[in-house]
Coordinates of C-alpha atoms in Angstrom, one line a residue:
Chain A
X117 CA 0.0 0.0 0.2
X118 CA 2.8 2.6 0.9
X119 CA 5.0 1.5 -2.1
X120 CA 1.9 2.2 -4.3
X121 CA 1.1 5.7 -2.7
X122 CA 4.9 6.5 -3.0
X123 CA 4.4 5.6 -7.0
X124 CA 1.3 8.0 -7.3
X125 CA 3.1 10.9 -5.6
X126 CA 6.2 10.4 -7.8
X127 CA 4.2 10.2 -11.1
X128 CA 2.3 13.3 -10.1
X129 CA 5.3 15.1 -9.4
X130 CA 6.6 14.0 -12.6
X131 CA 3.5 15.4 -14.3
X132 CA 3.5 18.5 -12.6
X133 CA 7.1 19.0 -13.6
X134 CA 6.3 18.0 -17.4
X135 CA 3.5 20.7 -17.7
X136 CA 5.5 23.4 -15.9
X137 CA 9.0 23.2 -16.8
X138 CA 8.9 24.7 -20.3
X139 CA 7.0 27.6 -19.0
X140 CA 9.6 27.7 -16.2
X141 CA 12.4 27.6 -18.7
X142 CA 11.0 30.3 -20.7
X143 CA 10.5 32.6 -17.7
X144 CA 13.8 32.2 -16.4
X145 CA 15.3 32.7 -20.0
X146 CA 13.3 35.9 -19.9
X147 CA 14.9 37.1 -16.6
X148 CA 18.3 36.1 -17.3
X149 CA 21.2 38.3 -18.4
X150 CA 22.5 37.6 -21.8
X151 CA 25.6 36.0 -20.5
X152 CA 23.8 33.5 -18.5
X153 CA 21.5 32.6 -21.4
X154 CA 24.6 31.5 -23.3
X155 CA 26.4 29.8 -20.5
X156 CA 27.3 26.0 -20.2
X157 CA 26.1 24.2 -17.9
X158 CA 22.7 26.0 -18.2
X159 CA 21.6 27.9 -15.1
X160 CA 18.4 26.5 -13.8
X161 CA 18.1 29.2 -11.0
X162 CA 19.4 32.6 -12.2
X163 CA 21.3 34.2 -9.2
X164 CA 21.2 37.7 -10.8
X165 CA 17.7 38.0 -12.2
X166 CA 16.8 41.1 -14.4
X167 CA 13.5 42.2 -15.8
X168 CA 15.2 44.4 -18.3
X169 CA 14.2 42.1 -21.0
X170 CA 10.6 43.3 -20.4
X171 CA 11.1 47.1 -20.9
X172 CA 14.5 48.2 -21.8
X173 CA 16.0 47.3 -25.0
X174 CA 19.9 46.6 -25.2
X175 CA 22.5 46.7 -28.0
X176 CA 23.1 43.2 -28.7
X177 CA 25.3 41.6 -31.8
X178 CA 24.8 44.8 -33.4
X179 CA 21.1 44.9 -33.2
X180 CA 18.7 46.6 -30.8
X181 CA 17.1 43.6 -28.9
X182 CA 13.4 43.0 -28.5
X183 CA 11.4 43.6 -25.3
X184 CA 8.0 42.7 -24.1
X185 CA 6.9 46.3 -24.7
X186 CA 7.6 45.9 -28.4
X187 CA 4.6 43.7 -28.4
X188 CA 1.9 46.4 -27.5
X189 CA 0.7 47.5 -31.1
X190 CA 0.4 43.8 -31.8
X191 CA -1.6 43.1 -28.6
X192 CA -3.9 45.8 -29.5
X193 CA -4.6 44.3 -33.0
X194 CA -5.1 40.9 -31.4
X195 CA -7.2 42.3 -29.0
X196 CA -9.4 44.2 -31.3
X197 CA -9.8 41.4 -33.8
X198 CA -10.5 38.8 -31.0
X199 CA -13.2 41.4 -29.5
X200 CA -14.8 42.0 -33.1
X201 CA -15.0 38.3 -34.0
X202 CA -16.4 37.1 -30.4
X203 CA -19.2 39.5 -30.4
X204 CA -20.2 39.0 -34.0
X205 CA -19.9 35.2 -33.9
X206 CA -21.3 34.7 -30.7
X207 CA -23.9 37.1 -30.0
X208 CA -25.2 38.2 -33.7
X209 CA -24.7 35.0 -35.5
X210 CA -24.0 31.8 -33.1
X211 CA -26.5 32.3 -30.2
X212 CA -29.6 33.2 -32.5
X213 CA -28.8 30.2 -34.8
X214 CA -28.4 27.9 -31.8
X215 CA -31.7 29.1 -30.2
X216 CA -33.2 28.7 -33.6
X217 CA -32.1 25.3 -34.3
X218 CA -32.8 24.1 -30.6
X219 CA -36.3 25.7 -30.0
X220 CA -37.9 25.1 -33.6
X221 CA -36.1 21.9 -34.2
X222 CA -35.2 23.0 -37.5
X223 CA -32.9 21.5 -39.9
X224 CA -32.4 18.2 -38.0
X225 CA -29.4 15.9 -39.1
X226 CA -28.3 18.1 -41.9
X227 CA -27.6 21.3 -39.5
X228 CA -25.9 19.1 -36.9
X229 CA -23.9 17.7 -39.7
X230 CA -22.9 20.9 -41.2
X231 CA -21.8 22.4 -38.2
X232 CA -20.0 19.5 -37.2
X233 CA -18.0 19.5 -40.4
X234 CA -17.7 23.2 -40.3
X235 CA -15.9 23.0 -37.0
X236 CA -13.2 20.5 -38.4
X237 CA -12.5 22.4 -41.7
X238 CA -8.8 23.2 -41.3
X239 CA -7.6 26.8 -41.7
X240 CA -4.9 25.7 -44.3
X241 CA -7.7 24.3 -46.5
X242 CA -9.6 27.7 -46.6
X243 CA -6.6 30.0 -46.5
X244 CA -6.6 30.4 -50.7
X245 CA -10.4 31.5 -50.9
X246 CA -10.1 33.7 -47.7
X247 CA -7.1 35.5 -49.2
X248 CA -8.7 36.1 -52.4
X249 CA -11.8 37.5 -50.7
X250 CA -10.2 39.8 -48.4
X251 CA -7.9 41.1 -51.2
X252 CA -11.1 41.4 -53.4
X253 CA -12.7 43.6 -50.6
X254 CA -9.5 45.6 -50.0
X255 CA -9.7 44.5 -46.3
X256 CA -6.0 43.2 -46.5
X257 CA -4.0 44.0 -43.4
X258 CA -7.0 45.4 -41.7
X259 CA -8.9 44.2 -38.5
X260 CA -12.1 43.8 -40.6
X261 CA -10.3 41.5 -43.0
X262 CA -8.7 39.3 -40.3
X263 CA -12.1 39.2 -38.3
X264 CA -13.8 38.2 -41.5
X265 CA -11.5 35.1 -41.9
X266 CA -11.9 34.5 -38.0
X267 CA -15.7 34.1 -38.2
X268 CA -15.0 30.8 -40.2
X269 CA -14.1 29.0 -37.0
X270 CA -15.7 31.3 -34.3
X271 CA -19.3 30.9 -35.5
X272 CA -19.5 27.1 -35.6
X273 CA -17.9 26.8 -32.4
X274 CA -20.5 29.3 -30.8
X275 CA -23.3 27.9 -32.4
X276 CA -22.3 24.5 -31.0
X277 CA -21.5 25.5 -27.5
X278 CA -24.8 27.7 -27.4
X279 CA -26.8 24.9 -28.8
X280 CA -25.7 22.8 -25.5
X281 CA -26.7 25.4 -23.3
X282 CA -30.1 26.3 -24.9
X283 CA -30.9 22.8 -24.7
X284 CA -30.2 22.7 -21.1
X285 CA -32.7 25.5 -20.0
X286 CA -36.1 24.6 -19.5
X287 CA -38.6 25.7 -22.2
X288 CA -41.4 26.3 -19.6
X289 CA -40.1 30.1 -18.7
X290 CA -40.2 31.3 -22.2
X291 CA -43.6 29.5 -22.8
X292 CA -44.7 31.5 -19.7
X293 CA -43.4 34.6 -21.2
X294 CA -45.1 33.8 -24.4
X295 CA -48.5 33.2 -22.8
X296 CA -48.2 36.6 -21.4
X297 CA -48.2 38.0 -24.8
X298 CA -44.5 38.8 -25.2
X299 CA -43.3 38.1 -28.9
X300 CA -41.1 35.2 -29.8
X301 CA -38.2 37.6 -30.4
X302 CA -38.5 39.2 -27.0
X303 CA -38.8 35.8 -25.4
X304 CA -35.3 35.0 -27.0
X305 CA -33.7 38.2 -26.1
X306 CA -35.1 38.9 -22.7
X307 CA -35.8 35.4 -21.4
X308 CA -33.7 32.9 -22.9
X309 CA -30.6 34.9 -23.5
X310 CA -30.4 35.8 -19.8
X311 CA -30.7 32.3 -18.6
X312 CA -27.8 31.2 -20.7
X313 CA -25.3 34.0 -19.6
X314 CA -22.7 31.6 -18.4
X315 CA -22.8 29.9 -21.5
X316 CA -22.5 33.2 -23.5
X317 CA -19.5 34.0 -21.0
X318 CA -17.8 30.7 -21.6
X319 CA -18.1 30.5 -25.4
X320 CA -17.0 34.4 -25.8
X321 CA -14.0 33.5 -23.6
X322 CA -13.0 30.4 -25.4
X323 CA -13.7 32.0 -28.7
X324 CA -11.6 35.0 -28.0
X325 CA -8.6 32.8 -26.9
X326 CA -8.9 31.0 -30.1
X327 CA -8.5 34.3 -31.8
X328 CA -5.8 35.4 -29.7
X329 CA -3.8 32.2 -30.5
X330 CA -4.4 31.8 -34.3
X331 CA -1.4 32.0 -36.4
X332 CA -2.2 31.1 -40.2
X333 CA -5.0 33.4 -41.3
X334 CA -2.9 36.2 -39.5
X335 CA 0.3 35.1 -41.3
X336 CA -1.4 35.5 -44.6
X337 CA -3.9 38.4 -44.2
X338 CA -1.7 40.8 -42.2
X339 CA 1.6 42.3 -42.9
X340 CA 2.2 45.7 -40.8
X341 CA 1.8 46.5 -37.2
X342 CA -1.0 48.6 -35.9
X343 CA 0.3 52.3 -36.1
X344 CA -1.8 53.9 -33.5
X345 CA -3.8 55.7 -36.0
X346 CA -7.7 56.3 -36.3
X347 CA -9.2 54.7 -38.6
X348 CA -6.7 52.0 -37.6
X349 CA -4.0 51.0 -40.2
X350 CA -1.9 47.8 -39.8
X351 CA -3.1 44.6 -38.0
X352 CA -0.4 42.1 -37.5
X353 CA -1.2 40.0 -34.4
X354 CA 0.7 38.7 -31.6
X355 CA 1.8 35.2 -32.8
X356 CA 3.0 36.5 -36.4
X357 CA 4.9 39.3 -34.4
X358 CA 6.7 36.5 -32.3
X359 CA 7.1 33.9 -35.0
X360 CA 8.6 36.8 -37.3
X361 CA 11.3 37.3 -34.5
X362 CA 11.9 33.7 -33.8
X363 CA 12.9 33.5 -37.5
X364 CA 15.3 36.7 -37.5
X365 CA 16.4 36.5 -34.1
X366 CA 17.1 32.7 -33.7
X367 CA 20.0 32.2 -31.2
X368 CA 20.7 35.6 -30.3
X369 CA 18.2 37.8 -28.5
X370 CA 16.6 34.8 -26.5
X371 CA 16.0 37.2 -23.6
X372 CA 13.9 39.5 -25.2
X373 CA 12.1 37.3 -27.1
X374 CA 11.3 35.1 -24.1
X375 CA 10.0 37.9 -22.3
X376 CA 7.7 39.0 -25.3
X377 CA 6.4 35.4 -25.6
X378 CA 5.4 35.1 -22.2
X379 CA 4.1 38.8 -21.9
X380 CA 1.9 38.2 -24.8
X381 CA 0.7 34.6 -23.9
X382 CA -0.5 36.3 -20.3
X383 CA -4.0 37.3 -21.6
X384 CA -4.8 33.9 -23.0
X385 CA -3.5 32.0 -19.8
X386 CA -5.3 34.4 -17.5
X387 CA -8.7 33.9 -19.2
X388 CA -8.1 30.3 -19.6
X389 CA -7.6 30.0 -15.8
X390 CA -10.6 32.2 -14.9
X391 CA -12.7 30.3 -17.3
X392 CA -11.5 27.0 -16.1
X393 CA -14.7 25.6 -14.5
X394 CA -16.5 26.1 -17.9
X395 CA -13.6 25.0 -19.9
X396 CA -14.0 21.2 -19.2
X397 CA -17.7 21.5 -20.1
X398 CA -17.0 23.8 -23.2
X399 CA -14.5 20.9 -24.3
X400 CA -16.8 17.8 -23.4
X401 CA -20.3 19.1 -24.0
X402 CA -22.6 16.1 -24.3
X403 CA -19.8 13.7 -24.2
X404 CA -20.2 13.6 -20.4
X405 CA -23.7 13.2 -20.3
X406 CA -23.9 10.8 -23.1
Chain B
X237 CA -45.1 27.9 -31.0
X238 CA -47.6 28.2 -34.0
X239 CA -46.9 27.2 -37.4
X240 CA -47.2 30.7 -38.7
X241 CA -44.2 31.8 -36.5
X242 CA -41.3 32.9 -38.6
X243 CA -39.1 34.0 -35.8
X244 CA -36.8 31.2 -36.2
X245 CA -36.0 32.3 -39.6
X246 CA -35.1 35.7 -38.6
X247 CA -32.8 34.4 -36.0
X248 CA -31.3 31.9 -38.5
X249 CA -30.9 34.6 -41.2
X250 CA -27.4 35.9 -40.0
X251 CA -26.2 32.3 -39.8
X252 CA -27.6 31.5 -43.3
X253 CA -25.6 34.5 -44.6
X254 CA -22.8 33.4 -42.9
X255 CA -22.9 30.0 -44.4
X256 CA -23.0 31.4 -47.9
X257 CA -20.2 33.8 -47.6
X258 CA -17.9 31.8 -45.3
X259 CA -18.6 28.2 -46.4
X260 CA -20.4 27.7 -49.6
X261 CA -18.4 30.7 -51.3
X262 CA -15.0 29.3 -50.2
X263 CA -15.7 26.0 -51.3
X264 CA -17.0 27.3 -54.7
X265 CA -14.0 29.5 -54.7
X266 CA -11.6 26.2 -54.2
X267 CA -13.2 24.2 -57.0
X268 CA -13.0 27.4 -59.3
X269 CA -9.3 28.0 -58.8
X270 CA -8.4 24.2 -58.9
X271 CA -10.2 23.8 -62.1
X272 CA -8.7 27.0 -64.0
X273 CA -5.5 28.4 -65.1
X274 CA -4.0 31.8 -64.5
X275 CA -5.6 33.1 -67.5
X276 CA -9.2 32.0 -66.3
X277 CA -9.8 28.8 -68.7
X278 CA -10.9 25.8 -67.7
X279 CA -8.4 22.9 -67.3
X280 CA -7.9 19.7 -65.2
X281 CA -4.2 20.3 -65.2
X282 CA -3.9 21.4 -61.5
X283 CA -5.5 18.0 -60.4
X284 CA -3.3 16.1 -63.0
X285 CA -0.1 18.0 -61.7
X286 CA -1.1 17.2 -57.9
X287 CA -1.6 13.4 -58.6
X288 CA 1.7 13.2 -60.5
X289 CA 3.5 15.4 -58.0
X290 CA 6.6 13.3 -56.5
X291 CA 6.6 15.1 -53.4
X292 CA 2.9 14.4 -52.6
X293 CA 3.1 10.8 -51.3
X294 CA 6.0 11.9 -48.9
X295 CA 3.9 14.9 -47.6
X296 CA 0.8 12.4 -47.0
X297 CA 3.0 10.0 -45.3
X298 CA 4.5 12.7 -43.1
X299 CA 1.0 13.6 -42.5
X300 CA -0.1 10.3 -41.3
X301 CA 3.1 9.6 -39.4
X302 CA 2.4 13.0 -37.4
X303 CA -1.5 12.4 -36.9
X304 CA -0.7 8.6 -35.6
X305 CA 2.5 9.7 -33.5
X306 CA 0.9 12.7 -32.0
X307 CA -2.6 11.2 -31.5
X308 CA -1.5 8.0 -30.2
X309 CA 0.9 9.8 -27.7
X310 CA -1.6 12.4 -26.6
X311 CA -4.3 9.8 -25.9
X312 CA -1.9 7.5 -24.1
X313 CA -0.7 10.3 -21.8
X314 CA -4.0 11.9 -21.4
X315 CA -6.0 8.9 -20.5
X316 CA -3.2 7.7 -18.1
X317 CA -3.1 11.1 -16.5
X318 CA -7.0 11.1 -16.0
X319 CA -6.7 7.7 -14.4
X320 CA -4.1 8.6 -12.0
X321 CA -5.6 11.9 -11.3
X322 CA -8.5 10.0 -10.0
X323 CA -6.5 8.4 -7.4
X324 CA -5.1 11.8 -6.1
X325 CA -6.3 13.8 -3.1
X326 CA -8.7 16.3 -4.4
X327 CA -6.4 19.3 -3.8
X328 CA -3.6 17.9 -5.8
X329 CA -6.4 16.7 -8.4
X330 CA -7.6 20.5 -8.5
X331 CA -4.1 21.9 -8.8
X332 CA -3.2 19.4 -11.7
X333 CA -6.5 20.5 -13.6
X334 CA -5.6 24.2 -13.3
X335 CA -1.9 23.5 -14.3
X336 CA -3.0 21.3 -17.3
X337 CA -4.8 24.2 -18.7
X338 CA -1.7 26.3 -19.2
X339 CA -0.2 24.5 -22.0
X340 CA -3.5 24.6 -24.0
X341 CA -3.9 28.3 -23.4
X342 CA -0.3 29.2 -24.6
X343 CA -0.4 30.4 -28.2
X344 CA 1.0 27.5 -30.4
X345 CA 3.7 30.0 -31.8
X346 CA 4.8 30.5 -28.5
X347 CA 4.9 27.0 -27.7
X348 CA 7.1 26.7 -30.6
X349 CA 9.4 29.4 -28.9
X350 CA 9.3 27.7 -25.7
X351 CA 10.6 24.4 -27.3
X352 CA 13.4 26.1 -29.3
X353 CA 14.9 27.1 -26.0
X354 CA 14.5 23.6 -24.7
X355 CA 15.7 21.7 -27.7
X356 CA 18.8 24.1 -28.0
X357 CA 21.7 21.9 -28.7
X358 CA 24.3 24.2 -27.1
X359 CA 22.6 25.7 -24.2
X360 CA 19.2 23.9 -23.8
X361 CA 18.4 21.8 -20.8
X362 CA 17.3 18.6 -22.6
X363 CA 20.9 17.9 -24.1
X364 CA 22.3 19.1 -21.1
X365 CA 20.6 16.5 -19.2
X366 CA 21.5 13.8 -21.7
X367 CA 25.2 14.9 -21.4
X368 CA 25.1 14.6 -17.6
X369 CA 23.8 11.1 -18.0
X370 CA 26.7 10.3 -20.1
X371 CA 24.6 10.3 -23.3
X372 CA 25.3 12.0 -26.6
X373 CA 23.6 15.1 -27.1
X374 CA 20.9 15.0 -29.8
X375 CA 20.2 17.2 -32.7
X376 CA 16.4 17.5 -32.0
X377 CA 15.4 20.1 -34.7
X378 CA 18.2 19.5 -37.5
X379 CA 18.2 15.8 -38.0
X380 CA 16.1 14.7 -40.6
X381 CA 15.0 11.5 -38.5
X382 CA 14.1 13.3 -35.6
X383 CA 12.6 16.4 -36.7
X384 CA 8.9 15.1 -37.0
X385 CA 9.3 13.3 -33.6
X386 CA 10.4 16.5 -31.9
X387 CA 7.4 18.5 -33.2
X388 CA 5.2 15.5 -32.0
X389 CA 6.8 16.0 -28.4
X390 CA 6.0 19.6 -28.4
X391 CA 2.6 18.7 -29.8
X392 CA 2.0 16.3 -27.1
X393 CA 2.8 18.8 -24.4
X394 CA 0.5 21.4 -25.7
X395 CA -2.5 18.9 -26.4
X396 CA -2.4 15.8 -24.0
X397 CA -4.0 18.1 -21.4
X398 CA -6.8 18.5 -23.9
X399 CA -7.4 14.7 -23.8
X400 CA -6.9 14.6 -20.0
X401 CA -9.5 17.2 -19.4
X402 CA -12.1 15.3 -21.2
X403 CA -11.4 11.9 -20.1
X404 CA -11.1 13.3 -16.5
X405 CA -14.5 14.9 -16.7
X406 CA -16.1 11.7 -18.1
X407 CA -14.4 9.7 -15.4
X408 CA -15.6 12.0 -12.6
X409 CA -19.3 11.8 -13.9
X410 CA -19.5 8.1 -13.7
X411 CA -21.9 7.4 -10.9
X412 CA -20.3 5.8 -7.9
X413 CA -23.4 3.2 -7.4
X414 CA -22.3 1.5 -10.5
X415 CA -18.9 0.7 -9.0
X416 CA -20.7 0.0 -5.7
X417 CA -23.1 -2.7 -7.5
X418 CA -20.3 -4.1 -9.7
X419 CA -18.1 -4.6 -6.4
X420 CA -20.7 -7.3 -5.2
X421 CA -19.2 -9.5 -8.1
X422 CA -15.9 -9.3 -6.8
X423 CA -14.1 -8.2 -10.1
X424 CA -10.7 -7.5 -10.7
X425 CA -9.3 -4.0 -11.3
X426 CA -9.1 -4.7 -15.1
X427 CA -12.5 -6.2 -15.4
X428 CA -14.0 -3.2 -13.2
X429 CA -12.3 -1.0 -15.8
X430 CA -13.3 -3.0 -18.8
X431 CA -16.8 -3.5 -18.1
X432 CA -17.9 -0.5 -16.1
X433 CA -15.7 2.5 -16.6
X434 CA -14.8 2.1 -20.4
X435 CA -18.6 1.8 -21.3
X436 CA -19.3 4.8 -19.4
X437 CA -16.5 6.8 -20.8
X438 CA -16.7 5.6 -24.4
X439 CA -18.5 8.8 -25.7
X440 CA -15.6 10.8 -24.1
X441 CA -13.0 8.7 -25.8
X442 CA -14.7 9.2 -29.1
X443 CA -15.1 12.7 -28.9
X444 CA -11.2 13.2 -27.5
X445 CA -10.3 11.0 -30.5
X446 CA -11.9 12.8 -33.1
X447 CA -11.1 16.4 -32.0
X448 CA -7.5 15.5 -31.4
X449 CA -7.0 13.9 -34.7
X450 CA -8.7 17.0 -36.4
X451 CA -6.6 19.1 -34.2
X452 CA -3.3 17.6 -35.0
X453 CA -4.3 17.5 -38.7
X454 CA -5.0 21.2 -38.6
X455 CA -1.4 21.7 -37.1
X456 CA 0.5 24.4 -39.0
X457 CA 2.0 26.9 -36.3
X458 CA 4.2 24.3 -34.3
X459 CA 5.9 23.5 -37.6
X460 CA 6.3 26.7 -38.9
X461 CA 8.2 28.0 -35.9
X462 CA 10.1 24.8 -35.2
X463 CA 11.0 23.5 -38.4
X464 CA 9.6 25.6 -41.3
X465 CA 8.6 22.0 -43.0
X466 CA 12.3 20.9 -42.9
X467 CA 14.7 19.5 -42.9
X468 CA 14.2 18.6 -46.5
X469 CA 10.3 17.4 -46.4
X470 CA 10.8 15.7 -42.9
X471 CA 7.9 18.0 -41.5
X472 CA 6.1 19.1 -44.5
X473 CA 2.4 17.9 -43.5
X474 CA -0.5 18.9 -45.7
X475 CA -1.1 22.1 -44.1
X476 CA 2.3 23.4 -44.6
X477 CA 2.2 21.9 -48.1
X478 CA -0.7 24.1 -48.9
X479 CA 0.8 27.0 -47.4
X480 CA 4.0 26.6 -49.6
X481 CA 2.0 26.2 -52.8
X482 CA -0.4 28.9 -52.3
X483 CA 2.2 31.6 -50.6
X484 CA 5.8 30.4 -51.4
X485 CA 5.2 29.3 -55.1
X486 CA 2.5 31.6 -55.4
X487 CA 0.2 29.0 -57.3
X488 CA -3.2 29.3 -55.9
X489 CA -4.6 26.7 -58.4
X490 CA -2.6 23.7 -57.0
X491 CA -3.0 24.9 -53.7
X492 CA -6.7 25.0 -54.4
X493 CA -6.6 21.3 -55.7
X494 CA -4.4 20.1 -52.4
X495 CA -7.0 22.1 -50.3
X496 CA -9.9 20.0 -51.8
X497 CA -8.0 17.0 -51.3
X498 CA -7.4 18.1 -47.5
X499 CA -11.3 18.9 -47.3
X500 CA -12.0 15.3 -48.7
X501 CA -9.8 13.9 -46.3
X502 CA -11.6 15.6 -43.2
X503 CA -14.8 14.8 -44.7
X504 CA -14.0 11.1 -44.7
X505 CA -12.8 10.9 -41.1
X506 CA -15.8 12.9 -39.9
X507 CA -18.2 10.9 -42.0
X508 CA -16.9 7.8 -40.8
X509 CA -17.2 8.7 -37.2
X510 CA -20.6 9.6 -38.0
X511 CA -21.4 6.5 -39.4
X512 CA -20.0 4.2 -36.5
X513 CA -20.5 6.4 -33.6
X514 CA -23.2 8.6 -32.3
X515 CA -20.7 11.6 -32.5
X516 CA -23.4 14.2 -33.0
X517 CA -25.2 13.3 -29.7
X518 CA -21.7 12.9 -27.8
X519 CA -21.1 16.4 -29.1
X520 CA -24.3 17.8 -27.8
X521 CA -25.3 18.8 -31.5
X522 CA -28.4 16.5 -31.2
X523 CA -30.6 15.2 -28.5
X524 CA -31.9 11.5 -28.4

């Protein structure tokens, strides 16, 4: 009995290390001085930590190094695109469609199969059409163009999530409202939507995180950073920014890159941990209930 | 809910518009591109070229290896971890659940960056450990034989928590009276798992397997950052190959033909899953 308990403890410690070590290593790289990054044997517990990589650029190998602050214009674009897409995808398109399908039992098999297939479509398979559409609409390198392409995955996802939540609320409350002479539209907006607020929150957060992390569409549809003007010009997002520096700065400015990487991953991580309790449900809708 | 109530239509209208613009039109566009030349005349050349392309078999083979390797390891790690987590104290379990979410939330491009740091041959911690154990250092990213495996390992870090969270939630939801009833028969641990647990978590296993397979198949970010498809074609999966044709060779026509092939593969996987399982019910897209 004692031996097996020890094994369980050891295995769980191994898993904790496995999940945390890559993040820990990136963090200590971001607070190391350049000398310590390129030292052998590698330093696991930096003795002279510095947060310079987060805010103070330095001259390294003849180039000005990156800091976390450089990521701000890209974070603004990521934030704007995530917000536009999440609001349109969840509130304007996904939730009404989900309600319609669930309450009026429309479409049956065909709808559920179409949604399933749309969730599964790989971005790479649609990148050619979206590139041509966005070019044609003169929306290349704008928040709007990128948001358009992001709707291709947020809408099916939001519809799917919201269907689960609408299935779960009792129809009687809306029926009572209808008997009181409220229109169907009002019953949807004022009664049903209020009952699925947790679902809307979870769907929006997960949708936003997906947008924040998306890379392929952003790589193709954007090419300059937001320049703080209005109307906005430039729309490169965080992953495009980081990937371009990975390619350019490979093996010299690791400190600044690690700092920028962690800094820009933070919004996703914080939202994810906040939405933790919804997350398992979002990932497993139906599967658990059978 | 009278028959004359047309509200359902108005609520569905944005989704119908969405469907036309974001799904029907792109598919039309793919067929159009794949069946025309640069000058716009109709041709079957693009598909013919794709089928004769000497690199395509390699790309499909790499894609298959990537999916089998990554999905296999992720399912194995996710399921084992879920079973282990069940036996942990509830505080440790809670902590593990939160920690498992972290890799899922980190943007894949940044996961790529993290693994570039870890895999570094000169200053990286992994090769340091290998050396201190007296083993030779390994060129994780530069060696043709190991490149795909290195990408798979990074993918396993990122995605096995996904399988874990799904399976763990399913295990938690097995009613305890089922176990208590089964105990009366005096089953072995394996029998208990095989005849009580497994049937109950089957839907979750199907969901995890399908979503993980498609998730890996969609993969692009990690490969772009870690390997750029190389060395040679060692990590060029179908996603990446479409990108190369479309935006490195700037040939939208062959890229469109490849995209249709890609969609057909996804359709086949989803279709088989629908045929042999109740996936739509498992995903909550339909109710019994």
